[in-house]
Tab-separated table of C-alpha atoms in Angstrom:
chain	number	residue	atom	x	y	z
A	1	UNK	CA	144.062	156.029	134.720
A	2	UNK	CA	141.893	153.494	136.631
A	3	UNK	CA	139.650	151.437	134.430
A	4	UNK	CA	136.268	149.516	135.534
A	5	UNK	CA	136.255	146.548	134.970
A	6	UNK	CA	132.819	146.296	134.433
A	7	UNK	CA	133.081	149.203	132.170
A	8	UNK	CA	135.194	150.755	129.479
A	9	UNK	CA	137.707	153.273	129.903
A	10	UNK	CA	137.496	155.879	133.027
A	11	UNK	CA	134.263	156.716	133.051
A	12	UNK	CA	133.205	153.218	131.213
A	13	UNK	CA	130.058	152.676	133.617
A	14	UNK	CA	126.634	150.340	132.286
A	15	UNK	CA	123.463	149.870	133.668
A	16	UNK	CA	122.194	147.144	134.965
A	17	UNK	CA	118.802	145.819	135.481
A	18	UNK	CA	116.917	144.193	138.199
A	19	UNK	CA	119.416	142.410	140.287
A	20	UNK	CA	119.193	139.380	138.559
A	21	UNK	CA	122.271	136.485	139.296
A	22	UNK	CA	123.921	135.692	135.709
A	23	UNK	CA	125.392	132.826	135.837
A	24	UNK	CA	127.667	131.273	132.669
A	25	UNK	CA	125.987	127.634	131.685
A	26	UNK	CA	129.348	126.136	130.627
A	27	UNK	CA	131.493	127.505	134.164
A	28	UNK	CA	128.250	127.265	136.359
A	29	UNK	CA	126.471	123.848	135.670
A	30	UNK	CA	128.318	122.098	138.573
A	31	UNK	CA	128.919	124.937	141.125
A	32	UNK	CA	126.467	127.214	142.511
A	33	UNK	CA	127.099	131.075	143.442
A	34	UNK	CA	125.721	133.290	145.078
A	35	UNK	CA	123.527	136.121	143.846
A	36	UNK	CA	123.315	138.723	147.192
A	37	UNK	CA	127.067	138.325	147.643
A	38	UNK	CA	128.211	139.627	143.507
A	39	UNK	CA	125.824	142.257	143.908
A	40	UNK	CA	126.598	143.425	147.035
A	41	UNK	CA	130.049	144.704	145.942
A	42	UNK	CA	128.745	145.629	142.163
A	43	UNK	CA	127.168	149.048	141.624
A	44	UNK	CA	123.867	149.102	139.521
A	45	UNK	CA	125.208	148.698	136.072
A	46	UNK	CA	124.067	147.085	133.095
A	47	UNK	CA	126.237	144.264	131.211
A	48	UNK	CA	126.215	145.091	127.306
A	49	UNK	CA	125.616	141.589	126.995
A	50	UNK	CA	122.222	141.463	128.705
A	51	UNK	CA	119.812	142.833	125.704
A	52	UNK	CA	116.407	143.484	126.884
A	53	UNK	CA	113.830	140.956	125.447
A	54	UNK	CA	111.265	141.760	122.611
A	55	UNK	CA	107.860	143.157	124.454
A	56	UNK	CA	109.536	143.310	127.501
A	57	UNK	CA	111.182	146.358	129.120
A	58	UNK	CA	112.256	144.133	132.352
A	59	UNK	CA	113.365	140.860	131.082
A	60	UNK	CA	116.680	140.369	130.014
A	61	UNK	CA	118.586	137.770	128.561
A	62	UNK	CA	122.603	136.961	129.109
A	63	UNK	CA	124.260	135.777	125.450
A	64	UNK	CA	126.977	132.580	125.697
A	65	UNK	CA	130.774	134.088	126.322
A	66	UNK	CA	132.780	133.297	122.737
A	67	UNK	CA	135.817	133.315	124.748
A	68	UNK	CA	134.730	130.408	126.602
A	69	UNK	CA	134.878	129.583	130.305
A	70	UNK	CA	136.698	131.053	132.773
A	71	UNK	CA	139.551	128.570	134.158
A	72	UNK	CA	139.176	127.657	137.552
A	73	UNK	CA	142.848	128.616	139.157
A	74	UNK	CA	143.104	126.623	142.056
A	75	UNK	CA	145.213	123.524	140.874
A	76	UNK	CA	144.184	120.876	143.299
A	77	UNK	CA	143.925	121.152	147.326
A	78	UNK	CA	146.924	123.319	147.796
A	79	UNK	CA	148.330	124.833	144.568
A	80	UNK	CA	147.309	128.292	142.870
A	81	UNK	CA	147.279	130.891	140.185
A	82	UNK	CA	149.800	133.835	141.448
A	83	UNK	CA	147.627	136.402	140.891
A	84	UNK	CA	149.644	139.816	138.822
A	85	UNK	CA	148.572	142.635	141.192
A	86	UNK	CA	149.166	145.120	137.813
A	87	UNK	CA	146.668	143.227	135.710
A	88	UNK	CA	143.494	145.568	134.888
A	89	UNK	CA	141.789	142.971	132.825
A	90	UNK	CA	139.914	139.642	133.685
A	91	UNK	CA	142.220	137.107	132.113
A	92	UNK	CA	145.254	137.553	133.375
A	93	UNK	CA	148.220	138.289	131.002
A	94	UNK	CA	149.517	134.259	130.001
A	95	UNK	CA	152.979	135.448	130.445
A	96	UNK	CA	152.558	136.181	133.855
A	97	UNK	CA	151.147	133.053	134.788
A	98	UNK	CA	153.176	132.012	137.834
A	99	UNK	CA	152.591	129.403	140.007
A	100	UNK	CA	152.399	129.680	144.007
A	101	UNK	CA	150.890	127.392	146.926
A	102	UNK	CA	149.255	128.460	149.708
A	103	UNK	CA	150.542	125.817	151.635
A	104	UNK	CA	153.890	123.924	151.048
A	105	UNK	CA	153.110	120.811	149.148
A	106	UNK	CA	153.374	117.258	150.911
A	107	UNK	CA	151.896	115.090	148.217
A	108	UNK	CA	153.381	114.101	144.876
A	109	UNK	CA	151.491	112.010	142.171
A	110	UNK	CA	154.515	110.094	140.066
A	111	UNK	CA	153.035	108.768	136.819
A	112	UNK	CA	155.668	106.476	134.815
A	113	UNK	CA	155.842	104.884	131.705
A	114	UNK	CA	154.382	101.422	131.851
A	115	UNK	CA	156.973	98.457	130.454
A	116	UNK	CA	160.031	100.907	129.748
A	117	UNK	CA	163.299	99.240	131.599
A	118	UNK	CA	165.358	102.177	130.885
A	119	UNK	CA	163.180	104.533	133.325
A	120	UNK	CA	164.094	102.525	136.086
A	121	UNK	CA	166.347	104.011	137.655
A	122	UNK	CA	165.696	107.540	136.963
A	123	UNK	CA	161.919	106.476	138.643
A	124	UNK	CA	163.815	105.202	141.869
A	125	UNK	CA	165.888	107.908	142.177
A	126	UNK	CA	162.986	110.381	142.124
A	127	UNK	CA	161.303	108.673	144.594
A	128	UNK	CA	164.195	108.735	147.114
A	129	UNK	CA	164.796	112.243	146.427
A	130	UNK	CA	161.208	113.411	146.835
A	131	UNK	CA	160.598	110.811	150.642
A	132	UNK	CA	164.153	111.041	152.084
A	133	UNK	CA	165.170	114.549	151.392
A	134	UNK	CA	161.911	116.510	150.452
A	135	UNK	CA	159.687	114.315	153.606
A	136	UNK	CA	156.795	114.054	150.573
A	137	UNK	CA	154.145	110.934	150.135
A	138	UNK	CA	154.656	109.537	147.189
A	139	UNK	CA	151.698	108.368	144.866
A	140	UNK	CA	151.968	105.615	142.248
A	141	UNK	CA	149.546	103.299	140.554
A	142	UNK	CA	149.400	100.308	141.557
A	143	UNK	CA	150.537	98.547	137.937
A	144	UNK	CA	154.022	100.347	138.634
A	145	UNK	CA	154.542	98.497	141.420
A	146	UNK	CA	153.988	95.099	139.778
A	147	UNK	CA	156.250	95.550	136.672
A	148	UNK	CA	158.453	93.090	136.700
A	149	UNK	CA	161.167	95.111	136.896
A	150	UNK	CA	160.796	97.011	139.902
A	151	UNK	CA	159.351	93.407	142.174
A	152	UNK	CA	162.594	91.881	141.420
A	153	UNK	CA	164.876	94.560	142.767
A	154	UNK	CA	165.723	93.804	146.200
A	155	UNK	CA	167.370	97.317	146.770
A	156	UNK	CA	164.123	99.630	146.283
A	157	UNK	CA	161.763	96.648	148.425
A	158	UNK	CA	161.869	99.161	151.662
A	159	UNK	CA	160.928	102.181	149.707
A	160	UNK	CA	158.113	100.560	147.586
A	161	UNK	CA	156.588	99.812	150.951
A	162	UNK	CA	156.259	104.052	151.675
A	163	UNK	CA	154.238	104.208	148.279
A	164	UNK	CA	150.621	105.636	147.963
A	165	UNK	CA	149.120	103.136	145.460
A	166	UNK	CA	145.633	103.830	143.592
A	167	UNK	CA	143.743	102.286	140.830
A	168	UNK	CA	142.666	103.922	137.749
A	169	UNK	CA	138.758	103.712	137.704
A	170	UNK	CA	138.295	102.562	141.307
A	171	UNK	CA	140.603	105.043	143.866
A	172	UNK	CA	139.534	108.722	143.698
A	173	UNK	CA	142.984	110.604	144.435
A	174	UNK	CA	141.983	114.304	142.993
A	175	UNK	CA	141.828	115.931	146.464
A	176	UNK	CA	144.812	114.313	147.719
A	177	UNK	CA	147.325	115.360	144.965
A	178	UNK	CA	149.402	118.533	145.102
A	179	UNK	CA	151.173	118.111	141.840
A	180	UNK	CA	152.358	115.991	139.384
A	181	UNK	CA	155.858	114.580	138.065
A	182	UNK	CA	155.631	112.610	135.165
A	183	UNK	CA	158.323	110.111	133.437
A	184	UNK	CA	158.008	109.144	130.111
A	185	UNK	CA	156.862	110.499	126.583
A	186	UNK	CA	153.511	112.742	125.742
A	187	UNK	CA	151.399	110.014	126.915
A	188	UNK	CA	151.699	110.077	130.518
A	189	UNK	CA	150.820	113.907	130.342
A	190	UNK	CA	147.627	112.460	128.742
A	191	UNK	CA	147.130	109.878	130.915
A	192	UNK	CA	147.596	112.469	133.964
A	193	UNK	CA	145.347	114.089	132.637
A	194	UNK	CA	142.795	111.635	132.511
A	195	UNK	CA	142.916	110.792	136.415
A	196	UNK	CA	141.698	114.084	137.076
A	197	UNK	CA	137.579	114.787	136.107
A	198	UNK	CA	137.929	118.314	137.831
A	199	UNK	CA	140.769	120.613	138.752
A	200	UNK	CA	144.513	119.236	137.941
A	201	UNK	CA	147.306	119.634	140.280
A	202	UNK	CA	150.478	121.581	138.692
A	203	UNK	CA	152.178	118.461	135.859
A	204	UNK	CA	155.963	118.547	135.574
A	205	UNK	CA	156.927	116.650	132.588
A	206	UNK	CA	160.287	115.338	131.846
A	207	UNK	CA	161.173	113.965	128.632
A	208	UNK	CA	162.356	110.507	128.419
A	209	UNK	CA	159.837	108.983	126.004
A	210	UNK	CA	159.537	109.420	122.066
A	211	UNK	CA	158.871	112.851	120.930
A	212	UNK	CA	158.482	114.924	123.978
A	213	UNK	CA	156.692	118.152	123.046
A	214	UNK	CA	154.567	118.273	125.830
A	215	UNK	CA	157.558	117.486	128.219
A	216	UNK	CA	159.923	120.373	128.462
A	217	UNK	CA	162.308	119.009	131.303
A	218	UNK	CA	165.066	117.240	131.237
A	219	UNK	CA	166.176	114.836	133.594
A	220	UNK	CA	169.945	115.047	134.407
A	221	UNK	CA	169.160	118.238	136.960
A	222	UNK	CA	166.197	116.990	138.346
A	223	UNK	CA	166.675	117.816	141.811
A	224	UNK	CA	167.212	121.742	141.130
A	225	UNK	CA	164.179	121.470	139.249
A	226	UNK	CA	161.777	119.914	141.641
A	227	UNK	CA	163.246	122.134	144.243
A	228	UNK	CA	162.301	125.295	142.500
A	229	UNK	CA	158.886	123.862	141.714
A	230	UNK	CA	158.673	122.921	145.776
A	231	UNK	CA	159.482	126.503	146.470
A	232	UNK	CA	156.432	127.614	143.866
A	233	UNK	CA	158.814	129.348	141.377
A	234	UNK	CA	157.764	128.060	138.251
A	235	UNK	CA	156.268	129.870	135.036
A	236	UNK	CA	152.946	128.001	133.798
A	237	UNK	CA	150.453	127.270	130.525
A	238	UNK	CA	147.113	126.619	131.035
A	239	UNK	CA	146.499	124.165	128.922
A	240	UNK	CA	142.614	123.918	127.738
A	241	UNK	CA	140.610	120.993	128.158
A	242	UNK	CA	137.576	119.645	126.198
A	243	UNK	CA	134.347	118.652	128.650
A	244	UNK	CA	132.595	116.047	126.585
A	245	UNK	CA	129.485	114.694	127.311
A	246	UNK	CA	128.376	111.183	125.408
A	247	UNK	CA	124.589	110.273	125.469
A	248	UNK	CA	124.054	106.873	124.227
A	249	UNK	CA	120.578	105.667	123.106
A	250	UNK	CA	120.095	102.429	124.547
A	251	UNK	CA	116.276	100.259	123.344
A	252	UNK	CA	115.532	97.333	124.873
A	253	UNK	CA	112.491	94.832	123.273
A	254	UNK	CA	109.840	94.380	125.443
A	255	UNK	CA	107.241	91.762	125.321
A	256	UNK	CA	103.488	93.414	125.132
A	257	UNK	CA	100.562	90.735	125.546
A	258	UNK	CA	97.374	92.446	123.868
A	259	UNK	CA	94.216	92.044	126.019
A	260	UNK	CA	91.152	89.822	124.932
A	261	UNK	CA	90.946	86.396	123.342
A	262	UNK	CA	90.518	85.496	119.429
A	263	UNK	CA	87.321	84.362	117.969
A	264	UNK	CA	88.582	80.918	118.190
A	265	UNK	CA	89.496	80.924	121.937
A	266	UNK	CA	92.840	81.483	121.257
A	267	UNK	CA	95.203	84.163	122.622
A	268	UNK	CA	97.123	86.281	119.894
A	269	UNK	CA	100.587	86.268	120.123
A	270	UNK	CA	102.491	88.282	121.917
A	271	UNK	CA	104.053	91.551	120.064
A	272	UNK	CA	107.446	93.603	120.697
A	273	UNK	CA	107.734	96.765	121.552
A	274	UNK	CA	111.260	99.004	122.199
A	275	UNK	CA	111.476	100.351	125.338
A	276	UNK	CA	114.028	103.450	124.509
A	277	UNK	CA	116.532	104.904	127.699
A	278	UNK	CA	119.956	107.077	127.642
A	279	UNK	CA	122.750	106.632	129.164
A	280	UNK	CA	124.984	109.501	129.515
A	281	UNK	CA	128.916	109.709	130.646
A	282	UNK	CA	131.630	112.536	130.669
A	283	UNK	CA	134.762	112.923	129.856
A	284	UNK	CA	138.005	115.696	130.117
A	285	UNK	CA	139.590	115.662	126.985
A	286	UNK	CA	143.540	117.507	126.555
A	287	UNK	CA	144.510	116.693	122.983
A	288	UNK	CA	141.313	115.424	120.738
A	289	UNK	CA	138.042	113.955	120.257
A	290	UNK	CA	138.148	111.633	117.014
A	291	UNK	CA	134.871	110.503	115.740
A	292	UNK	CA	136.006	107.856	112.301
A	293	UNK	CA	134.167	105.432	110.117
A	294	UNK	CA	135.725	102.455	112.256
A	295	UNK	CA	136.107	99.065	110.413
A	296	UNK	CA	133.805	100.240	108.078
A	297	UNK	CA	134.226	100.461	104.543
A	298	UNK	CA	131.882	103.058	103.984
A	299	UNK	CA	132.342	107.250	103.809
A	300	UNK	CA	131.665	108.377	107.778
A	301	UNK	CA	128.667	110.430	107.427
A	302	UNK	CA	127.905	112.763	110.753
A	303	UNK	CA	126.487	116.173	111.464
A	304	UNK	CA	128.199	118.272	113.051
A	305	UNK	CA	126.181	121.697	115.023
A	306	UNK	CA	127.339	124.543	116.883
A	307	UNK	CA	125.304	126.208	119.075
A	308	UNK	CA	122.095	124.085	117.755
A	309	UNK	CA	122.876	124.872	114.529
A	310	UNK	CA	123.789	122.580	111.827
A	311	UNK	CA	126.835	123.565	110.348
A	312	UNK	CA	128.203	120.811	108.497
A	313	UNK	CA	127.873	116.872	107.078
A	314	UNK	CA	131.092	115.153	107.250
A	315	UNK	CA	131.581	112.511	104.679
A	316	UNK	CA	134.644	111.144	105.019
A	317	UNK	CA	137.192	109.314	107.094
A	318	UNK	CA	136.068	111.398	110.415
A	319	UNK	CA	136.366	114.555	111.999
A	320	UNK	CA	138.788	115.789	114.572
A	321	UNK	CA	138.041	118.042	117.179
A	322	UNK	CA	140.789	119.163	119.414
A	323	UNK	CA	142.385	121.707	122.270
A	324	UNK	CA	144.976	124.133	120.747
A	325	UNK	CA	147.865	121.496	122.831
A	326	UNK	CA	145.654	118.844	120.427
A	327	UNK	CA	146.602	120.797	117.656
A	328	UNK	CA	150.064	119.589	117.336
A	329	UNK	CA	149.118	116.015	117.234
A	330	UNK	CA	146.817	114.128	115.100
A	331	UNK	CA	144.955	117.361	113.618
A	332	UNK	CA	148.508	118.494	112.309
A	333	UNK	CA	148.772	115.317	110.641
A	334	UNK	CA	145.108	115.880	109.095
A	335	UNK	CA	146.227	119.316	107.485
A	336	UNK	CA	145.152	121.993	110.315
A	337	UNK	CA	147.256	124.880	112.236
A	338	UNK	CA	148.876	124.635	115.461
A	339	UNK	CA	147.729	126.984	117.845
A	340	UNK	CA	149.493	128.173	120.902
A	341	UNK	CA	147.751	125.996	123.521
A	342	UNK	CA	146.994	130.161	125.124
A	343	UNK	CA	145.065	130.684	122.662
A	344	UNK	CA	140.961	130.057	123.587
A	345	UNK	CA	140.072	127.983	120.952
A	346	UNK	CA	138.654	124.679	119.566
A	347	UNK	CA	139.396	123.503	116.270
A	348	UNK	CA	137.464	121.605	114.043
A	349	UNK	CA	139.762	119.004	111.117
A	350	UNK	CA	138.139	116.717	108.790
A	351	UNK	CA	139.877	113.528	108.196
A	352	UNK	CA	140.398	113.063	104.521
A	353	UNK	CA	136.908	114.220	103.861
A	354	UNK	CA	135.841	113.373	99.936
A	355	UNK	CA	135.382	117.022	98.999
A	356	UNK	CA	138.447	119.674	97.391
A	357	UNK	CA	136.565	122.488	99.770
A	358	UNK	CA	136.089	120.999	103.479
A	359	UNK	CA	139.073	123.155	104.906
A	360	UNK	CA	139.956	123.064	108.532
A	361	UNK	CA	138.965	125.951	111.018
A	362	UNK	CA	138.862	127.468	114.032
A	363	UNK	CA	135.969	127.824	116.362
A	364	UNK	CA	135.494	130.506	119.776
A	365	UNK	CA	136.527	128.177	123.135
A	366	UNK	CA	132.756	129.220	124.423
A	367	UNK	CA	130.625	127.579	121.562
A	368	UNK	CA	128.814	124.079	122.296
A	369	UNK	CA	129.936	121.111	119.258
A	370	UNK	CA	127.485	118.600	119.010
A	371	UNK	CA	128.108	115.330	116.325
A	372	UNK	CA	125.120	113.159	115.339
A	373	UNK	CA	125.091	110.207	113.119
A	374	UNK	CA	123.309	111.490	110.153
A	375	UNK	CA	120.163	110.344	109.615
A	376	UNK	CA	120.435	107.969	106.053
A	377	UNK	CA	124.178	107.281	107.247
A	378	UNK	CA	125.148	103.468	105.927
A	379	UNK	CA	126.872	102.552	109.241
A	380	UNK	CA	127.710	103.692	112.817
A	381	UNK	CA	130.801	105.680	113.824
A	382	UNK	CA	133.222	104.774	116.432
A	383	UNK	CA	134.544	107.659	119.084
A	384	UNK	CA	137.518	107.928	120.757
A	385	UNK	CA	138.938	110.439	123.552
A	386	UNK	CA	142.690	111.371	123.734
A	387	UNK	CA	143.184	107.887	121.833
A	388	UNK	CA	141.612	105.892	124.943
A	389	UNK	CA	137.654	104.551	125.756
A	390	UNK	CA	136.857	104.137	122.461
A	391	UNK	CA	133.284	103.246	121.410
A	392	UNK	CA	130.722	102.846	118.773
A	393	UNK	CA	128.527	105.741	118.087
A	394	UNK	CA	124.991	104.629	116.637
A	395	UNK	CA	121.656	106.240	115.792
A	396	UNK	CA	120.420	108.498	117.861
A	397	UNK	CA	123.908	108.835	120.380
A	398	UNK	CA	125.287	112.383	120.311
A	399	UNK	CA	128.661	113.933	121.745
A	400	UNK	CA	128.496	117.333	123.338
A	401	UNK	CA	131.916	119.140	123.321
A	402	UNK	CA	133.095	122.173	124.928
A	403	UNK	CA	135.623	123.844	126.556
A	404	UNK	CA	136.424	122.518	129.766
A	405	UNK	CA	136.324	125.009	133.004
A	406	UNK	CA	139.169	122.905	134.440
A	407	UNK	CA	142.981	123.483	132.405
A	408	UNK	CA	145.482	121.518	132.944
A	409	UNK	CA	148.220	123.741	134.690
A	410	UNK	CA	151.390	122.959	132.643
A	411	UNK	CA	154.863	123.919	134.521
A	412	UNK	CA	156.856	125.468	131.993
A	413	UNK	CA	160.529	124.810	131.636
A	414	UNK	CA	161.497	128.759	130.555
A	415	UNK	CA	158.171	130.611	129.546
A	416	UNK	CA	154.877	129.199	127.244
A	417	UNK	CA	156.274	131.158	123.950
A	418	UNK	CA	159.707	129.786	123.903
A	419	UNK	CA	158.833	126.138	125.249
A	420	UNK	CA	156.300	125.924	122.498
A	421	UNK	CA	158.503	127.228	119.733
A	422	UNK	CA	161.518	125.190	121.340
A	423	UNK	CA	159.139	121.901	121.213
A	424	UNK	CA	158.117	123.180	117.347
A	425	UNK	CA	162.071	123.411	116.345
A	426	UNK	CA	163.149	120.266	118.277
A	427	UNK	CA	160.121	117.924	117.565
A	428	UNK	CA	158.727	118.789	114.795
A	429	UNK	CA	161.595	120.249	113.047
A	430	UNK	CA	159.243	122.987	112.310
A	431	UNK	CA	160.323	125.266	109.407
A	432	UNK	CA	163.452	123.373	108.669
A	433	UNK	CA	165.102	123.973	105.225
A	434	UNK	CA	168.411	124.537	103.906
A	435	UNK	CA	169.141	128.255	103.163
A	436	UNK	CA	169.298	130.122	100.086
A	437	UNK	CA	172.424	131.223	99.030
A	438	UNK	CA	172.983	134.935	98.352
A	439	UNK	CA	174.166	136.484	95.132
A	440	UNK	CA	178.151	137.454	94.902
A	441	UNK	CA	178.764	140.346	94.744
A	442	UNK	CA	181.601	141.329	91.965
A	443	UNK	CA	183.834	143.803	93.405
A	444	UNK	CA	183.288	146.237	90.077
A	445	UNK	CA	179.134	146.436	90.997
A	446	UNK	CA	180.268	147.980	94.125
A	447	UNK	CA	181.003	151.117	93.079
């Protein structure tokens, strides 16, 4: 049986109406598409989701997605989504999720632990590995290079001078990455994350920081592992990503000088006015956006809306709002659920809010957050993003958060189901208890 996509079942055919070009605000806002070409190859059907307006048999209106963007699966300039040639539906089936290249990579970003003497040497043997036997260019930030450690040894001084370096904040490297290795703990994974606004090369994580649940790989086979990678045999998570948008309300006093001249030749003072401008910046967010009271002593008080919609005052220590790979980190310490990071959704934690009733909960990947100060709060709030750029939120500043259209393509170590249980059992010690014993049984009840 052949289903339509556009459709449901067999004969699963809509109308359409005048050929209109629908476009998704949340995927669309920084790419355009064309109209002609989507309807050129689409017969005239109507999407269910267009409802025809009220007085109006020919104007139609498209409703927001609740399963939120569609992920963009092109993973840098060279890396892609193997597409399942069996799938019948849209999103593809997340255990299929391989990866492939179109063309064979040549250029590795290596992000490592900063001030960590014991990942020396597994650093410099990665790098010889990847330029003398795999012929790759080897990116590293600049800060590597001068860690004390690595400027004193005399032995790695010729291969230091094949390195790529960059700067975080001043070199753009996002089309000149093919994928990522990275050394260390859950941070760098973070971090990696960071360097990339728009779409993220393939990350391969290997474990040799703290916990490690975002870092499936360990090191002591490294070379059969970056191999099969190379060769584009590799099972991967998409791993959502928040798009947050801060707009800061910025007023300035200005000096006004009234026209005309007092009775007794004398010019009245000058008076102030507040000249009022925003200032907006963006972010790409894996794990969490924490909004908290700060040094304050007082309760946090901020609205928090959905859609436009005020949903809730949080008065308390803060809110959390993080990614489903988010949800293993500080919003599990708040009290919420971890989510498979597969699953399309963003979830909303209070942090110790002062009420027995403000329960955690789980929100559609396609809805738009948006956290004001509250209007008769008693002081600001301070923001933070992934734990980094953290900065006071006053009157009048809002953050816009939603899900991102660019995932961060996570190379799994066996498959996303048993990585993420693996990481549950190993790091968390998820569901550990000692087992109950069973009854004896006497030989007499037996029979």
């Amino acid at each position: 049986m052949e289903i339509n996509p556009d459709g449901f079942g067999p004969a699963g055919d809509v109308l359409s109406p005048e050929p209109t070009c629908y476009q998704c605000s949340t995927c669309c806002a920084d790419e355009d598409r064309s109209c002609a070409s989507a309807m050129r190859s689409r017969s005239k059907t109507r999407s269910l989701s267009a409802s025809p307006a009220l007085g109006s048999a020919r104007e139609f209106r498209r409703t927001r997605s609740l399963h939120g963007p569609c992920p963009v699966t092109t993973f840098g300039p060279k890396a892609c989504m193997l597409q399942n040639p069996k799938t019948i539906m849209h999103i593809q089936d997340p255990g299929s999720q391989r990866l492939t290249w179109n063309k064979p990579p040549k250029s590795v970003l290596v992000i490592k632990k900063i001030r960590d003497a014991t990942l020396l040497q597994p650093f410099k043997e990665l790098c010889i590995y990847l330029t003398e036997v795999n012929n790759m260019i080897v990116y590293v930030e600049k800060k590597v290079l001068e860690d004390p450690a690595i400027m004193n040894d005399d032995s790695f001084g010729a291969m230091k001078k094949r390195f790529c370096t960059f700067r975080e904040d001043y070199d753009d490297i996002s089309n000149q990455i093919d994928f990522i290795i990275c050394l260390g703990g859950d941070g760098t994974l973070l971090y990696a994350s960071s360097l990339f606004p728009g779409s993220v090369p393939p990350v391969m994580a290997f474990h040799l920081g703290s916990l490690g649940f975002l870092t499936p790989f360990n090191f002591e086979n490294f070379q059969s592992q970056v191999a099969q990678v190379i060769e584009g045999n590799a099972a991967l998570v998409l791993r959502s990503r928040l798009k947050v948008k801060v707009v800061k309300e910025h007023r300035e006093k200005k000096m006004m000088i009234q026209n005309g001249i007092e009775e007794n030749g004398v010019m009245p003072p000058p008076s102030l006015e507040k000249e009022v401008f925003k200032q907006a910046s963006q972010y790409q967010v894996l794990n969490e956006v924490v909004v908290d009271r700060g040094p304050s002593s007082y309760l946090s008080n901020v609205d928090v809306f959905l859609d436009g919609h005020l949903i809730t005052t949080v008065q308390g220590d803060g809110v959390i709002v993080s990614t489903p790979t988010g949800s293993t980190a500080y919003a599990a310490a708040a009290g919420a659920s971890m989510i498979h990071p597969n699953v399309p959704a963003i979830m909303i934690t209070p942090i110790c809010p002062h009420s027995l009733s403000f329960r955690p909960i789980v929100v559609p990947a396609g809805v738009e957050l948006k956290i004001m100060l509250s209007p008769d709060a008693r002081n600001t709030a301070w923001v933070s993003f992934d734990g980094r750029k953290r900065q006071e939120v006053c009157h009048g500043d809002s953050i816009s958060i939603t899900t991102s259209c660019y995932p961060l393509p996570s190379i799994c170590f066996q498959d996303p189901v048993s990585d993420w249980f693996e990481s549950l059992a190993e790091c968390l010690h998820w569901n550990v208890r000692k087992k109950q014993n069973n009854f004896a049984v006497d030989e007499e009840d037996e029979f």
